[in-house]
mmCIF file with all atom_site columns, C-alpha atoms in Angstrom:
data_model
loop_
_atom_site.group_PDB
_atom_site.id
_atom_site.type_symbol
_atom_site.label_atom_id
_atom_site.label_alt_id
_atom_site.label_comp_id
_atom_site.label_asym_id
_atom_site.label_entity_id
_atom_site.label_seq_id
_atom_site.pdbx_PDB_ins_code
_atom_site.Cartn_x
_atom_site.Cartn_y
_atom_site.Cartn_z
_atom_site.occupancy
_atom_site.B_iso_or_equiv
_atom_site.pdbx_formal_charge
_atom_site.auth_seq_id
_atom_site.auth_comp_id
_atom_site.auth_asym_id
_atom_site.auth_atom_id
_atom_site.pdbx_PDB_model_num
ATOM 1   C CA . SER A 1 1   ? 0.000   0.000   0.000  1.00 71.00 ? 1   SER A CA 1
ATOM 2   C CA . HIS A 1 2   ? 1.596   3.245   -1.149 1.00 76.00 ? 2   HIS A CA 1
ATOM 3   C CA . MET A 1 3   ? -0.697  5.164   1.202  1.00 80.00 ? 3   MET A CA 1
ATOM 4   C CA . ALA A 1 4   ? 0.348   3.081   4.223  1.00 78.00 ? 4   ALA A CA 1
ATOM 5   C CA . ASN A 1 5   ? 4.013   3.540   3.332  1.00 76.00 ? 5   ASN A CA 1
ATOM 6   C CA . SER A 1 6   ? 3.486   7.298   3.018  1.00 79.00 ? 6   SER A CA 1
ATOM 7   C CA . VAL A 1 7   ? 1.903   7.424   6.489  1.00 83.00 ? 7   VAL A CA 1
ATOM 8   C CA . TYR A 1 8   ? 4.755   5.333   7.910  1.00 77.00 ? 8   TYR A CA 1
ATOM 9   C CA . THR A 1 9   ? 7.342   7.629   6.308  1.00 79.00 ? 9   THR A CA 1
ATOM 10  C CA . THR A 1 10  ? 5.649   10.738  7.709  1.00 83.00 ? 10  THR A CA 1
ATOM 11  C CA . ASN A 1 11  ? 5.309   9.402   11.250 1.00 84.00 ? 11  ASN A CA 1
ATOM 12  C CA . PHE A 1 12  ? 8.739   7.816   11.583 1.00 80.00 ? 12  PHE A CA 1
ATOM 13  C CA . ASP A 1 13  ? 10.807  10.091  9.329  1.00 77.00 ? 13  ASP A CA 1
ATOM 14  C CA . ILE A 1 14  ? 12.049  7.177   7.222  1.00 71.00 ? 14  ILE A CA 1
ATOM 15  C CA . PRO A 1 15  ? 12.692  7.699   3.498  1.00 68.00 ? 15  PRO A CA 1
ATOM 16  C CA . TYR A 1 16  ? 10.208  5.975   1.255  1.00 60.00 ? 16  TYR A CA 1
ATOM 17  C CA . ALA A 1 17  ? 12.868  4.117   -0.725 1.00 59.00 ? 17  ALA A CA 1
ATOM 18  C CA . PRO A 1 18  ? 13.647  1.326   1.811  1.00 62.00 ? 18  PRO A CA 1
ATOM 19  C CA . LEU A 1 19  ? 9.985   0.391   2.130  1.00 67.00 ? 19  LEU A CA 1
ATOM 20  C CA . LEU A 1 20  ? 8.713   -2.337  -0.170 1.00 73.00 ? 20  LEU A CA 1
ATOM 21  C CA . PRO A 1 21  ? 5.302   -1.534  -1.689 1.00 75.00 ? 21  PRO A CA 1
ATOM 22  C CA . ARG A 1 22  ? 4.746   -5.197  -2.454 1.00 82.00 ? 22  ARG A CA 1
ATOM 23  C CA . ASP A 1 23  ? 2.017   -7.720  -1.798 1.00 88.00 ? 23  ASP A CA 1
ATOM 24  C CA . ILE A 1 24  ? 3.386   -10.060 0.898  1.00 92.00 ? 24  ILE A CA 1
ATOM 25  C CA . VAL A 1 25  ? 2.296   -13.159 -0.983 1.00 93.00 ? 25  VAL A CA 1
ATOM 26  C CA . ARG A 1 26  ? 4.502   -12.040 -3.907 1.00 93.00 ? 26  ARG A CA 1
ATOM 27  C CA . LEU A 1 27  ? 7.691   -11.585 -1.879 1.00 93.00 ? 27  LEU A CA 1
ATOM 28  C CA . THR A 1 28  ? 10.729  -13.653 -2.806 1.00 94.00 ? 28  THR A CA 1
ATOM 29  C CA . PRO A 1 29  ? 13.487  -14.834 -0.444 1.00 95.00 ? 29  PRO A CA 1
ATOM 30  C CA . GLU A 1 30  ? 15.927  -12.304 -1.935 1.00 94.00 ? 30  GLU A CA 1
ATOM 31  C CA . MET A 1 31  ? 13.646  -9.424  -0.929 1.00 91.00 ? 31  MET A CA 1
ATOM 32  C CA . VAL A 1 32  ? 13.608  -10.254 2.791  1.00 91.00 ? 32  VAL A CA 1
ATOM 33  C CA . ASP A 1 33  ? 16.815  -12.202 3.376  1.00 94.00 ? 33  ASP A CA 1
ATOM 34  C CA . GLY A 1 34  ? 19.191  -10.786 5.983  1.00 93.00 ? 34  GLY A CA 1
ATOM 35  C CA . ALA A 1 35  ? 16.683  -8.879  8.144  1.00 91.00 ? 35  ALA A CA 1
ATOM 36  C CA . ASP A 1 36  ? 17.448  -8.910  11.871 1.00 93.00 ? 36  ASP A CA 1
ATOM 37  C CA . LEU A 1 37  ? 13.827  -8.784  13.025 1.00 95.00 ? 37  LEU A CA 1
ATOM 38  C CA . TRP A 1 38  ? 10.384  -9.511  11.624 1.00 96.00 ? 38  TRP A CA 1
ATOM 39  C CA . LEU A 1 39  ? 7.485   -7.575  13.183 1.00 94.00 ? 39  LEU A CA 1
ATOM 40  C CA . MET A 1 40  ? 4.180   -9.115  12.177 1.00 96.00 ? 40  MET A CA 1
ATOM 41  C CA . SER A 1 41  ? 0.599   -8.121  12.894 1.00 95.00 ? 41  SER A CA 1
ATOM 42  C CA . PRO A 1 42  ? -1.395  -10.145 10.361 1.00 95.00 ? 42  PRO A CA 1
ATOM 43  C CA . PRO A 1 43  ? -5.111  -9.515  9.756  1.00 94.00 ? 43  PRO A CA 1
ATOM 44  C CA . CYS A 1 44  ? -7.168  -10.597 12.749 1.00 93.00 ? 44  CYS A CA 1
ATOM 45  C CA . GLN A 1 45  ? -10.464 -11.272 10.949 1.00 93.00 ? 45  GLN A CA 1
ATOM 46  C CA . PRO A 1 46  ? -9.755  -15.001 10.399 1.00 95.00 ? 46  PRO A CA 1
ATOM 47  C CA . TYR A 1 47  ? -9.472  -15.515 14.182 1.00 95.00 ? 47  TYR A CA 1
ATOM 48  C CA . THR A 1 48  ? -11.560 -12.874 15.970 1.00 89.00 ? 48  THR A CA 1
ATOM 49  C CA . ARG A 1 49  ? -14.461 -14.083 18.088 1.00 81.00 ? 49  ARG A CA 1
ATOM 50  C CA . LEU A 1 50  ? -16.781 -11.595 16.366 1.00 76.00 ? 50  LEU A CA 1
ATOM 51  C CA . GLY A 1 51  ? -15.956 -12.965 12.919 1.00 78.00 ? 51  GLY A CA 1
ATOM 52  C CA . LYS A 1 52  ? -16.561 -16.228 11.074 1.00 86.00 ? 52  LYS A CA 1
ATOM 53  C CA . LYS A 1 53  ? -13.352 -17.809 12.426 1.00 89.00 ? 53  LYS A CA 1
ATOM 54  C CA . SER A 1 54  ? -12.530 -19.208 8.996  1.00 94.00 ? 54  SER A CA 1
ATOM 55  C CA . ASP A 1 55  ? -8.867  -19.477 10.007 1.00 96.00 ? 55  ASP A CA 1
ATOM 56  C CA . VAL A 1 56  ? -6.725  -20.776 7.129  1.00 95.00 ? 56  VAL A CA 1
ATOM 57  C CA . GLY A 1 57  ? -9.825  -20.800 4.929  1.00 95.00 ? 57  GLY A CA 1
ATOM 58  C CA . ASP A 1 58  ? -9.888  -16.995 4.996  1.00 95.00 ? 58  ASP A CA 1
ATOM 59  C CA . ARG A 1 59  ? -7.844  -15.402 2.211  1.00 95.00 ? 59  ARG A CA 1
ATOM 60  C CA . ARG A 1 60  ? -6.620  -12.805 4.727  1.00 95.00 ? 60  ARG A CA 1
ATOM 61  C CA . ALA A 1 61  ? -4.619  -15.572 6.404  1.00 96.00 ? 61  ALA A CA 1
ATOM 62  C CA . SER A 1 62  ? -2.596  -16.026 3.194  1.00 96.00 ? 62  SER A CA 1
ATOM 63  C CA . PRO A 1 63  ? 0.106   -13.382 3.877  1.00 96.00 ? 63  PRO A CA 1
ATOM 64  C CA . LEU A 1 64  ? 1.152   -15.055 7.135  1.00 97.00 ? 64  LEU A CA 1
ATOM 65  C CA . ALA A 1 65  ? 1.160   -18.464 5.469  1.00 97.00 ? 65  ALA A CA 1
ATOM 66  C CA . SER A 1 66  ? 3.333   -17.056 2.675  1.00 97.00 ? 66  SER A CA 1
ATOM 67  C CA . LEU A 1 67  ? 5.869   -15.694 5.146  1.00 97.00 ? 67  LEU A CA 1
ATOM 68  C CA . MET A 1 68  ? 6.093   -19.086 6.841  1.00 97.00 ? 68  MET A CA 1
ATOM 69  C CA . GLN A 1 69  ? 6.774   -20.659 3.442  1.00 97.00 ? 69  GLN A CA 1
ATOM 70  C CA . LEU A 1 70  ? 9.553   -18.117 2.866  1.00 97.00 ? 70  LEU A CA 1
ATOM 71  C CA . LEU A 1 71  ? 11.262  -18.549 6.228  1.00 97.00 ? 71  LEU A CA 1
ATOM 72  C CA . PRO A 1 72  ? 12.853  -22.003 5.609  1.00 97.00 ? 72  PRO A CA 1
ATOM 73  C CA . ARG A 1 73  ? 14.158  -20.785 2.248  1.00 97.00 ? 73  ARG A CA 1
ATOM 74  C CA . LEU A 1 74  ? 16.224  -17.916 3.650  1.00 97.00 ? 74  LEU A CA 1
ATOM 75  C CA . ALA A 1 75  ? 20.011  -18.126 3.754  1.00 96.00 ? 75  ALA A CA 1
ATOM 76  C CA . ARG A 1 76  ? 20.084  -15.519 6.547  1.00 96.00 ? 76  ARG A CA 1
ATOM 77  C CA . PRO A 1 77  ? 16.794  -15.763 8.455  1.00 96.00 ? 77  PRO A CA 1
ATOM 78  C CA . PRO A 1 78  ? 15.887  -13.144 11.075 1.00 96.00 ? 78  PRO A CA 1
ATOM 79  C CA . ARG A 1 79  ? 17.332  -13.602 14.511 1.00 95.00 ? 79  ARG A CA 1
ATOM 80  C CA . ALA A 1 80  ? 13.971  -12.815 16.099 1.00 96.00 ? 80  ALA A CA 1
ATOM 81  C CA . LEU A 1 81  ? 10.290  -12.532 15.233 1.00 97.00 ? 81  LEU A CA 1
ATOM 82  C CA . LEU A 1 82  ? 7.463   -10.743 17.022 1.00 97.00 ? 82  LEU A CA 1
ATOM 83  C CA . LEU A 1 83  ? 3.865   -11.510 16.119 1.00 98.00 ? 83  LEU A CA 1
ATOM 84  C CA . GLU A 1 84  ? 0.706   -9.886  17.516 1.00 97.00 ? 84  GLU A CA 1
ATOM 85  C CA . ASN A 1 85  ? -2.910  -10.907 17.036 1.00 97.00 ? 85  ASN A CA 1
ATOM 86  C CA . VAL A 1 86  ? -6.279  -11.279 18.749 1.00 95.00 ? 86  VAL A CA 1
ATOM 87  C CA . VAL A 1 87  ? -7.142  -13.770 21.447 1.00 94.00 ? 87  VAL A CA 1
ATOM 88  C CA . GLY A 1 88  ? -8.177  -16.873 19.539 1.00 94.00 ? 88  GLY A CA 1
ATOM 89  C CA . PHE A 1 89  ? -5.135  -16.889 17.290 1.00 96.00 ? 89  PHE A CA 1
ATOM 90  C CA . GLU A 1 90  ? -3.349  -19.135 19.795 1.00 96.00 ? 90  GLU A CA 1
ATOM 91  C CA . ALA A 1 91  ? -5.951  -21.865 19.142 1.00 95.00 ? 91  ALA A CA 1
ATOM 92  C CA . SER A 1 92  ? -5.934  -21.512 15.353 1.00 96.00 ? 92  SER A CA 1
ATOM 93  C CA . GLU A 1 93  ? -4.618  -23.806 12.657 1.00 97.00 ? 93  GLU A CA 1
ATOM 94  C CA . SER A 1 94  ? -2.606  -20.831 11.393 1.00 97.00 ? 94  SER A CA 1
ATOM 95  C CA . TRP A 1 95  ? -0.716  -20.715 14.678 1.00 97.00 ? 95  TRP A CA 1
ATOM 96  C CA . GLN A 1 96  ? -0.089  -24.453 14.555 1.00 96.00 ? 96  GLN A CA 1
ATOM 97  C CA . LYS A 1 97  ? 1.508   -24.015 11.134 1.00 97.00 ? 97  LYS A CA 1
ATOM 98  C CA . VAL A 1 98  ? 3.565   -21.040 12.332 1.00 97.00 ? 98  VAL A CA 1
ATOM 99  C CA . SER A 1 99  ? 4.717   -22.960 15.411 1.00 96.00 ? 99  SER A CA 1
ATOM 100 C CA . ALA A 1 100 ? 5.752   -25.963 13.345 1.00 96.00 ? 100 ALA A CA 1
ATOM 101 C CA . THR A 1 101 ? 7.708   -23.751 10.932 1.00 96.00 ? 101 THR A CA 1
ATOM 102 C CA . LEU A 1 102 ? 9.506   -21.957 13.765 1.00 95.00 ? 102 LEU A CA 1
ATOM 103 C CA . GLN A 1 103 ? 10.535  -25.254 15.320 1.00 93.00 ? 103 GLN A CA 1
ATOM 104 C CA . ARG A 1 104 ? 11.737  -26.615 11.971 1.00 94.00 ? 104 ARG A CA 1
ATOM 105 C CA . CYS A 1 105 ? 13.833  -23.464 11.446 1.00 94.00 ? 105 CYS A CA 1
ATOM 106 C CA . GLY A 1 106 ? 15.524  -23.663 14.852 1.00 93.00 ? 106 GLY A CA 1
ATOM 107 C CA . TYR A 1 107 ? 13.536  -21.047 16.800 1.00 94.00 ? 107 TYR A CA 1
ATOM 108 C CA . GLU A 1 108 ? 12.305  -21.153 20.351 1.00 92.00 ? 108 GLU A CA 1
ATOM 109 C CA . ALA A 1 109 ? 8.976   -19.366 20.799 1.00 93.00 ? 109 ALA A CA 1
ATOM 110 C CA . ARG A 1 110 ? 7.103   -17.966 23.763 1.00 93.00 ? 110 ARG A CA 1
ATOM 111 C CA . GLN A 1 111 ? 3.440   -17.002 23.505 1.00 95.00 ? 111 GLN A CA 1
ATOM 112 C CA . PHE A 1 112 ? 1.695   -14.549 25.818 1.00 96.00 ? 112 PHE A CA 1
ATOM 113 C CA . SER A 1 113 ? -1.878  -13.406 26.437 1.00 95.00 ? 113 SER A CA 1
ATOM 114 C CA . LEU A 1 114 ? -1.473  -9.831  27.700 1.00 94.00 ? 114 LEU A CA 1
ATOM 115 C CA . SER A 1 115 ? -3.506  -6.662  28.217 1.00 92.00 ? 115 SER A CA 1
ATOM 116 C CA . PRO A 1 116 ? -2.538  -2.999  28.802 1.00 90.00 ? 116 PRO A CA 1
ATOM 117 C CA . LEU A 1 117 ? -4.282  -3.242  32.192 1.00 89.00 ? 117 LEU A CA 1
ATOM 118 C CA . GLN A 1 118 ? -1.326  -5.316  33.368 1.00 88.00 ? 118 GLN A CA 1
ATOM 119 C CA . LEU A 1 119 ? 0.879   -2.250  32.851 1.00 86.00 ? 119 LEU A CA 1
ATOM 120 C CA . GLY A 1 120 ? -1.504  0.055   34.715 1.00 87.00 ? 120 GLY A CA 1
ATOM 121 C CA . ILE A 1 121 ? -2.921  1.481   31.476 1.00 90.00 ? 121 ILE A CA 1
ATOM 122 C CA . PRO A 1 122 ? -6.722  1.910   31.696 1.00 92.00 ? 122 PRO A CA 1
ATOM 123 C CA . ASN A 1 123 ? -7.622  -0.014  28.559 1.00 91.00 ? 123 ASN A CA 1
ATOM 124 C CA . ARG A 1 124 ? -8.825  -3.587  28.098 1.00 89.00 ? 124 ARG A CA 1
ATOM 125 C CA . ARG A 1 125 ? -7.299  -4.906  24.908 1.00 90.00 ? 125 ARG A CA 1
ATOM 126 C CA . PRO A 1 126 ? -6.143  -8.490  25.451 1.00 92.00 ? 126 PRO A CA 1
ATOM 127 C CA . ARG A 1 127 ? -3.894  -9.690  22.682 1.00 95.00 ? 127 ARG A CA 1
ATOM 128 C CA . ILE A 1 128 ? -1.722  -12.670 21.849 1.00 97.00 ? 128 ILE A CA 1
ATOM 129 C CA . TYR A 1 129 ? 1.997   -11.986 21.419 1.00 96.00 ? 129 TYR A CA 1
ATOM 130 C CA . VAL A 1 130 ? 4.547   -14.451 20.094 1.00 97.00 ? 130 VAL A CA 1
ATOM 131 C CA . LEU A 1 131 ? 8.268   -13.906 20.637 1.00 95.00 ? 131 LEU A CA 1
ATOM 132 C CA . ALA A 1 132 ? 10.615  -16.197 18.728 1.00 95.00 ? 132 ALA A CA 1
ATOM 133 C CA . ARG A 1 133 ? 14.399  -16.190 18.509 1.00 93.00 ? 133 ARG A CA 1
ATOM 134 C CA . ARG A 1 134 ? 17.245  -18.289 17.211 1.00 91.00 ? 134 ARG A CA 1
ATOM 135 C CA . PRO A 1 135 ? 19.365  -19.923 18.211 1.00 78.00 ? 135 PRO A CA 1
ATOM 136 C CA . ALA A 1 136 ? 17.288  -21.147 21.133 1.00 65.00 ? 136 ALA A CA 1
ATOM 137 C CA . ALA A 1 137 ? 18.777  -19.935 24.413 1.00 64.00 ? 137 ALA A CA 1
ATOM 138 C CA . ASP A 1 138 ? 18.382  -23.236 26.241 1.00 66.00 ? 138 ASP A CA 1
ATOM 139 C CA . GLY A 1 139 ? 18.015  -25.621 23.342 1.00 69.00 ? 139 GLY A CA 1
ATOM 140 C CA . ARG A 1 140 ? 14.230  -25.738 23.653 1.00 72.00 ? 140 ARG A CA 1
ATOM 141 C CA . LEU A 1 141 ? 12.832  -25.562 20.151 1.00 76.00 ? 141 LEU A CA 1
ATOM 142 C CA . GLY A 1 142 ? 9.215   -24.826 19.303 1.00 74.00 ? 142 GLY A CA 1
ATOM 143 C CA . ALA A 1 143 ? 6.501   -23.038 21.271 1.00 82.00 ? 143 ALA A CA 1
ATOM 144 C CA . ARG A 1 144 ? 6.130   -23.058 25.034 1.00 86.00 ? 144 ARG A CA 1
ATOM 145 C CA . PRO A 1 145 ? 2.738   -23.102 26.815 1.00 90.00 ? 145 PRO A CA 1
ATOM 146 C CA . LEU A 1 146 ? 0.702   -19.896 26.799 1.00 92.00 ? 146 LEU A CA 1
ATOM 147 C CA . GLU A 1 147 ? 1.847   -17.404 29.465 1.00 92.00 ? 147 GLU A CA 1
ATOM 148 C CA . HIS A 1 148 ? -0.240  -14.649 31.087 1.00 91.00 ? 148 HIS A CA 1
ATOM 149 C CA . GLU A 1 149 ? 2.386   -12.394 32.702 1.00 88.00 ? 149 GLU A CA 1
ATOM 150 C CA . PHE A 1 150 ? 4.903   -10.005 31.191 1.00 82.00 ? 150 PHE A CA 1
ATOM 151 C CA . PRO A 1 151 ? 8.289   -11.743 31.099 1.00 78.00 ? 151 PRO A CA 1
ATOM 152 C CA . GLY A 1 152 ? 10.938  -10.730 33.597 1.00 74.00 ? 152 GLY A CA 1
ATOM 153 C CA . ARG A 1 153 ? 8.649   -8.846  35.995 1.00 71.00 ? 153 ARG A CA 1
ATOM 154 C CA . SER A 1 154 ? 8.575   -9.471  39.741 1.00 66.00 ? 154 SER A CA 1
ATOM 155 C CA . ALA A 1 155 ? 5.378   -9.912  41.756 1.00 64.00 ? 155 ALA A CA 1
ATOM 156 C CA . SER A 1 156 ? 5.668   -6.368  43.144 1.00 63.00 ? 156 SER A CA 1
ATOM 157 C CA . GLU A 1 157 ? 6.059   -4.933  39.650 1.00 64.00 ? 157 GLU A CA 1
ATOM 158 C CA . ARG A 1 158 ? 2.846   -6.688  38.593 1.00 63.00 ? 158 ARG A CA 1
ATOM 159 C CA . GLU A 1 159 ? 0.829   -4.865  41.258 1.00 67.00 ? 159 GLU A CA 1
ATOM 160 C CA . LEU A 1 160 ? 0.886   -1.504  39.532 1.00 71.00 ? 160 LEU A CA 1
ATOM 161 C CA . ARG A 1 161 ? -1.668  1.185   40.278 1.00 78.00 ? 161 ARG A CA 1
ATOM 162 C CA . THR A 1 162 ? -4.082  1.384   37.389 1.00 84.00 ? 162 THR A CA 1
ATOM 163 C CA . ARG A 1 163 ? -4.088  4.936   36.092 1.00 91.00 ? 163 ARG A CA 1
ATOM 164 C CA . THR A 1 164 ? -7.291  6.824   35.423 1.00 93.00 ? 164 THR A CA 1
ATOM 165 C CA . LEU A 1 165 ? -8.310  8.043   32.003 1.00 93.00 ? 165 LEU A CA 1
ATOM 166 C CA . ALA A 1 166 ? -7.850  11.611  33.270 1.00 92.00 ? 166 ALA A CA 1
ATOM 167 C CA . GLU A 1 167 ? -4.087  11.116  33.005 1.00 92.00 ? 167 GLU A CA 1
ATOM 168 C CA . TYR A 1 168 ? -4.455  10.655  29.244 1.00 90.00 ? 168 TYR A CA 1
ATOM 169 C CA . LEU A 1 169 ? -7.127  13.247  28.487 1.00 88.00 ? 169 LEU A CA 1
ATOM 170 C CA . ASP A 1 170 ? -6.700  16.874  27.508 1.00 86.00 ? 170 ASP A CA 1
ATOM 171 C CA . PRO A 1 171 ? -7.613  19.355  30.269 1.00 85.00 ? 171 PRO A CA 1
ATOM 172 C CA . PRO A 1 172 ? -11.344 19.999  30.798 1.00 80.00 ? 172 PRO A CA 1
ATOM 173 C CA . GLY A 1 173 ? -12.682 22.688  28.496 1.00 80.00 ? 173 GLY A CA 1
ATOM 174 C CA . THR A 1 174 ? -10.240 21.918  25.680 1.00 81.00 ? 174 THR A CA 1
ATOM 175 C CA . TYR A 1 175 ? -13.075 20.711  23.481 1.00 76.00 ? 175 TYR A CA 1
ATOM 176 C CA . PRO A 1 176 ? -16.839 21.311  23.566 1.00 77.00 ? 176 PRO A CA 1
ATOM 177 C CA . ASP A 1 177 ? -18.785 18.715  25.500 1.00 71.00 ? 177 ASP A CA 1
ATOM 178 C CA . GLN A 1 178 ? -19.921 15.910  23.227 1.00 70.00 ? 178 GLN A CA 1
ATOM 179 C CA . VAL A 1 179 ? -22.869 13.799  24.341 1.00 73.00 ? 179 VAL A CA 1
ATOM 180 C CA . PRO A 1 180 ? -24.185 10.867  22.271 1.00 72.00 ? 180 PRO A CA 1
ATOM 181 C CA . PRO A 1 181 ? -27.632 11.700  20.842 1.00 78.00 ? 181 PRO A CA 1
ATOM 182 C CA . PRO A 1 182 ? -30.416 9.963   22.814 1.00 82.00 ? 182 PRO A CA 1
ATOM 183 C CA . GLU A 1 183 ? -31.819 8.620   19.535 1.00 84.00 ? 183 GLU A CA 1
ATOM 184 C CA . LEU A 1 184 ? -28.575 6.744   18.888 1.00 78.00 ? 184 LEU A CA 1
ATOM 185 C CA . LEU A 1 185 ? -28.572 5.173   22.347 1.00 77.00 ? 185 LEU A CA 1
ATOM 186 C CA . GLU A 1 186 ? -32.221 4.151   21.932 1.00 83.00 ? 186 GLU A CA 1
ATOM 187 C CA . ARG A 1 187 ? -31.469 2.559   18.566 1.00 81.00 ? 187 ARG A CA 1
ATOM 188 C CA . LEU A 1 188 ? -28.576 0.591   20.043 1.00 77.00 ? 188 LEU A CA 1
ATOM 189 C CA . ALA A 1 189 ? -30.752 -0.530  22.941 1.00 78.00 ? 189 ALA A CA 1
ATOM 190 C CA . SER A 1 190 ? -33.422 -1.764  20.539 1.00 83.00 ? 190 SER A CA 1
ATOM 191 C CA . ARG A 1 191 ? -30.761 -3.988  18.924 1.00 78.00 ? 191 ARG A CA 1
ATOM 192 C CA . GLY A 1 192 ? -29.624 -5.392  22.240 1.00 74.00 ? 192 GLY A CA 1
ATOM 193 C CA . GLN A 1 193 ? -26.445 -3.313  22.116 1.00 71.00 ? 193 GLN A CA 1
ATOM 194 C CA . ARG A 1 194 ? -25.045 -0.763  24.507 1.00 67.00 ? 194 ARG A CA 1
ATOM 195 C CA . TRP A 1 195 ? -22.131 1.571   24.853 1.00 71.00 ? 195 TRP A CA 1
ATOM 196 C CA . GLU A 1 196 ? -19.605 1.515   27.644 1.00 75.00 ? 196 GLU A CA 1
ATOM 197 C CA . VAL A 1 197 ? -19.757 4.977   29.163 1.00 77.00 ? 197 VAL A CA 1
ATOM 198 C CA . VAL A 1 198 ? -16.570 5.975   30.967 1.00 85.00 ? 198 VAL A CA 1
ATOM 199 C CA . GLY A 1 199 ? -15.400 9.172   32.604 1.00 86.00 ? 199 GLY A CA 1
ATOM 200 C CA . PRO A 1 200 ? -12.118 10.813  33.595 1.00 89.00 ? 200 PRO A CA 1
ATOM 201 C CA . GLU A 1 201 ? -11.884 8.791   36.803 1.00 92.00 ? 201 GLU A CA 1
ATOM 202 C CA . SER A 1 202 ? -12.529 5.438   35.125 1.00 92.00 ? 202 SER A CA 1
ATOM 203 C CA . THR A 1 203 ? -9.725  2.896   35.376 1.00 92.00 ? 203 THR A CA 1
ATOM 204 C CA . SER A 1 204 ? -10.819 0.836   32.413 1.00 89.00 ? 204 SER A CA 1
ATOM 205 C CA . SER A 1 205 ? -11.972 1.400   28.849 1.00 88.00 ? 205 SER A CA 1
ATOM 206 C CA . ARG A 1 206 ? -12.426 -0.511  25.649 1.00 82.00 ? 206 ARG A CA 1
ATOM 207 C CA . THR A 1 207 ? -10.972 0.093   22.223 1.00 71.00 ? 207 THR A CA 1
ATOM 208 C CA . PHE A 1 208 ? -13.462 1.348   19.644 1.00 61.00 ? 208 PHE A CA 1
ATOM 209 C CA . THR A 1 209 ? -13.787 -1.096  16.742 1.00 59.00 ? 209 THR A CA 1
ATOM 210 C CA . SER A 1 210 ? -16.429 -2.127  14.235 1.00 53.00 ? 210 SER A CA 1
ATOM 211 C CA . GLY A 1 211 ? -17.609 -4.718  16.758 1.00 54.00 ? 211 GLY A CA 1
ATOM 212 C CA . TYR A 1 212 ? -18.088 -2.124  19.481 1.00 50.00 ? 212 TYR A CA 1
ATOM 213 C CA . GLY A 1 213 ? -21.440 -2.479  21.199 1.00 48.00 ? 213 GLY A CA 1
ATOM 214 C CA . ALA A 1 214 ? -21.852 -6.135  20.237 1.00 48.00 ? 214 ALA A CA 1
ATOM 215 C CA . GLU A 1 215 ? -20.294 -7.096  23.543 1.00 47.00 ? 215 GLU A CA 1
ATOM 216 C CA . CYS A 1 216 ? -19.557 -4.609  26.283 1.00 45.00 ? 216 CYS A CA 1
ATOM 217 C CA . HIS A 1 217 ? -18.284 -4.968  29.840 1.00 42.00 ? 217 HIS A CA 1
ATOM 218 C CA . ASN A 1 218 ? -19.363 -2.793  32.710 1.00 41.00 ? 218 ASN A CA 1
ATOM 219 C CA . ALA A 1 219 ? -17.292 0.335   33.186 1.00 36.00 ? 219 ALA A CA 1
ATOM 220 C CA . TYR A 1 220 ? -15.422 0.776   36.449 1.00 33.00 ? 220 TYR A CA 1
#
């Protein structure tokens, strides 16, 4: 996507030239050989609980599958890989294929189910993270069981005070007050949906997505 590359260049002050405006499924080993790190956040629609969960049957799972086909063909594979996706990916056939490829290529992999709340950030966004590196530090190839704590943190570090949303908001009065129209709330209620209403002192919030309102936790 030329537009995505342009946004990336603007935000990170990186010249456009090093970025590859290529479809991932059309990459060749020569195009990606020698990279130190792969950062991957493949489309989540094949795995999300609000979707059809078509997994490998969804064409949007093809780019990740293509990368896993490339990895064994590299003369200089990356020393590490980081992959992020929605909860549910860890139980997918896609992940089983990724895990098998990592093991075959000499990587050890750790998988985590983590949320910003664990860092004291007032946002519920649980995600699956996979960290893989080679050579394996202790000779353990393949994926380890799913973990639920940030690696390398002590028990005291885990008990962080959860910040309030006020610490992330602009000062009161910066913008005009914006209240959802009652008609919109009534329409959502008629569909069995609701919004999570939070305020400056709330210690939790939810990310706004297309599935917002389909399932909503109580604010607190």
